[in-house]
Short mmCIF file of C-alpha atoms in Angstrom, two decimals:
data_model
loop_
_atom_site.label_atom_id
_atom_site.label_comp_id
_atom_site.label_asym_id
_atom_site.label_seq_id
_atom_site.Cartn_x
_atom_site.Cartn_y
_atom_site.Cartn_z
CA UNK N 1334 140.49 63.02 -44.47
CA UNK N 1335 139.99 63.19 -40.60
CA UNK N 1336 139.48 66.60 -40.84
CA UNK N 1337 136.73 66.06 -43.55
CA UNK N 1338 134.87 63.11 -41.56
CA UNK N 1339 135.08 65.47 -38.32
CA UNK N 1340 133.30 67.86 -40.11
CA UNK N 1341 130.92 65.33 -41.81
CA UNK N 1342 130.33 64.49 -37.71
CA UNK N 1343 129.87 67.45 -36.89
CA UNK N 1344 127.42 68.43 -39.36
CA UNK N 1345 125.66 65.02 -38.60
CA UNK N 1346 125.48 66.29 -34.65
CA UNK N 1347 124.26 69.29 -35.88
CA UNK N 1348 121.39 67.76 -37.98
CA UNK N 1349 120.82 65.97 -35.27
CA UNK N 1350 120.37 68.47 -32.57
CA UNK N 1351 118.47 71.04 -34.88
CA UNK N 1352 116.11 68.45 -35.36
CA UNK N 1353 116.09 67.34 -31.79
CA UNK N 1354 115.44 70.81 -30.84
CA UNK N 1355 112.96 71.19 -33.26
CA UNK N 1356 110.64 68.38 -31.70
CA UNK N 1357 111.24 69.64 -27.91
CA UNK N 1358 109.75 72.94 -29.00
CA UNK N 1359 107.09 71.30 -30.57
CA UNK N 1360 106.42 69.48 -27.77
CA UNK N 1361 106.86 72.60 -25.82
CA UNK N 1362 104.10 74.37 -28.01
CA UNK N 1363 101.73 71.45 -27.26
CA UNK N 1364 102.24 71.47 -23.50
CA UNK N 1365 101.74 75.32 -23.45
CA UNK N 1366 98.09 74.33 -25.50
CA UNK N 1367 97.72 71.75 -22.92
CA UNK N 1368 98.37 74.26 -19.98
CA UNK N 1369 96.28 76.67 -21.27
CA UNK N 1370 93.08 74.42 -21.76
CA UNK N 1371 93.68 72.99 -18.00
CA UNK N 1372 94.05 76.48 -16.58
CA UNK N 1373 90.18 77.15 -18.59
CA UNK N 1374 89.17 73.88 -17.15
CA UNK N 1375 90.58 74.84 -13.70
CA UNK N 1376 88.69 78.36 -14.08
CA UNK N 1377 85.24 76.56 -15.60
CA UNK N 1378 85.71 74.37 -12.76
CA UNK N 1379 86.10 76.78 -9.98
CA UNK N 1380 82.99 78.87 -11.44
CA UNK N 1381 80.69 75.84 -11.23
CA UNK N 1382 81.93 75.31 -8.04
CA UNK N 1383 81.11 78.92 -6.41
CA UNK N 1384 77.79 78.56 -8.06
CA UNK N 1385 77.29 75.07 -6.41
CA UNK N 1386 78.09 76.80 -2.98
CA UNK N 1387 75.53 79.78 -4.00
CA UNK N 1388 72.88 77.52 -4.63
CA UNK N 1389 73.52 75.40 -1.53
CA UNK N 1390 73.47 78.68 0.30
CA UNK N 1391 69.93 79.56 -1.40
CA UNK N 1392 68.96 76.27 -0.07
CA UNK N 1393 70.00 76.81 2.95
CA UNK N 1394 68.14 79.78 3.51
CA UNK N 1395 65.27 78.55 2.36
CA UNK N 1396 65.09 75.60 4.99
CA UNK N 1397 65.98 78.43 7.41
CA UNK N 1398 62.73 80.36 6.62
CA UNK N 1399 60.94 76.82 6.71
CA UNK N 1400 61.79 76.24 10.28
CA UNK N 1401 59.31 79.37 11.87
CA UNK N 1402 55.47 78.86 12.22
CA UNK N 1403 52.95 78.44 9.73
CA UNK N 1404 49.51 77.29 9.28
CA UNK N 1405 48.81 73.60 8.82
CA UNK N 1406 48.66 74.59 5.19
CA UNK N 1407 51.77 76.31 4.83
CA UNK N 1408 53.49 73.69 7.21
CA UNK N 1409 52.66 70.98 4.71
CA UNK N 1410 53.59 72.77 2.02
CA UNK N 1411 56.87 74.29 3.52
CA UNK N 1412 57.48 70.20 4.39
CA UNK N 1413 57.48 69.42 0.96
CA UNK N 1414 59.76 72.34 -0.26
CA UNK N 1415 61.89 71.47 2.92
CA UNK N 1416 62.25 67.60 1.25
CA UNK N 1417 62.78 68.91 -2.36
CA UNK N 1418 65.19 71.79 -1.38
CA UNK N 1419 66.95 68.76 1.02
CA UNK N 1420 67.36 66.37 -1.92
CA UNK N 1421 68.73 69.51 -4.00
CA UNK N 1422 71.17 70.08 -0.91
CA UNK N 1423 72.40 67.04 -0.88
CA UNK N 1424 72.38 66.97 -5.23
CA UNK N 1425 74.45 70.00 -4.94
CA UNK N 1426 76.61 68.52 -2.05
CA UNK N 1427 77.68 65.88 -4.09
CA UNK N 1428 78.20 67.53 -6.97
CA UNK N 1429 80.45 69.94 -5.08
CA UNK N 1430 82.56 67.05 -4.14
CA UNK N 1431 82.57 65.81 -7.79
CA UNK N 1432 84.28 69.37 -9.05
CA UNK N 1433 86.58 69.61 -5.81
CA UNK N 1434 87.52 66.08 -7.04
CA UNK N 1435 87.89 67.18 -10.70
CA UNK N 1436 89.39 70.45 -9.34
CA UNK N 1437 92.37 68.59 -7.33
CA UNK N 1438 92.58 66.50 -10.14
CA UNK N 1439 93.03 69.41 -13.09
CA UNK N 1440 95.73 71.10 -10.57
CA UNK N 1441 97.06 68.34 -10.23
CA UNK N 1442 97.63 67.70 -14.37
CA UNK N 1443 98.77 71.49 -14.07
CA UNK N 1444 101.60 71.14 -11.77
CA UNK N 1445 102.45 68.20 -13.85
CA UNK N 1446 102.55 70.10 -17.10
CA UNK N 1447 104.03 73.04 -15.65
CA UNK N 1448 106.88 70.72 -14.46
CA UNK N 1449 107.21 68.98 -18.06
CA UNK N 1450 107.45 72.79 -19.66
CA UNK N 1451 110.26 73.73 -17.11
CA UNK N 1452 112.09 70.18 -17.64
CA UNK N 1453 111.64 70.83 -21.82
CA UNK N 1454 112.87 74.34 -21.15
CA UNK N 1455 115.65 73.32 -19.45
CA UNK N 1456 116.63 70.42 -21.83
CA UNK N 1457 116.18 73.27 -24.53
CA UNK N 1458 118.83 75.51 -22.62
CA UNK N 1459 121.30 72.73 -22.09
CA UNK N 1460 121.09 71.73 -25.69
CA UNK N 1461 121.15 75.68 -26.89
CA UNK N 1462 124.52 75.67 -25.19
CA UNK N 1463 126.06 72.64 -26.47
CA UNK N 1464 124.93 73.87 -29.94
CA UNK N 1465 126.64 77.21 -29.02
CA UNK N 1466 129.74 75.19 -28.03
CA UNK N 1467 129.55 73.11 -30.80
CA UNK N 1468 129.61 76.26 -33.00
CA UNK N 1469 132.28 76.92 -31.46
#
């Protein structure tokens, strides 16, 4: 009888750990989903970043042009594209800081689900051995 309810307990363990093992990969499979949509985010992110800092750059060289010596027409217009391309300066400045923000922020959720896929891995491993031992 004790050897019969030691195998009913071991079988029960085993249920147990199949199906404990079963929900750590699932939850593996969705961090891995989750991982991959951050690292497109990260990549979307750093793209609309490097074309913030091209535009800002255009700007810049636009004001650049506007500082030489024009005629009073030209130097009223050139003041006018100097305000507009100043206002989309400091647009683009601030939405630069808004994606370095979201930036730091999506590497930061990265780390974070890297870390929870190497913790689940290695709760996977230790349990894969105890199964083994348990097979044993």
């Amino acid at each position: 009888f004790k050897t019969n309810q030691a195998l009913h307990d071991s079988k029960t363990e085993e249920t147990r750990l199949r199906s404990e093992i079963s929900g750590i990969k699932s939850a593996s499979r969705n961090l891995d989903v989750q991982l991959t949509l951050l690292d497109k985010e990260a990549a979307r992110q750093q793209e609309l970043l490097y074309n913030a800092e091209f535009q800002i750059q255009q700007i810049e060289r636009k004001i650049a042009r506007g500082m030489g010596e024009r005629s009073d027409d030209e130097k009223r217009m050139l003041r006018q594209q100097i305000e507009e391309a100043e206002n989309d300066l400091d647009k683009a400045k601030e939405k630069k800081k808004m994606l370095q923000q979201q930036n730091r922020k999506l590497l930061n959720e990265l780390a974070i689900g890297r870390n929870r896929r190497d913790d689940l891995t290695n709760q996977r491993n230790i349990l894969t051995e105890k199964m083994g031992e348990l097979e044993l």
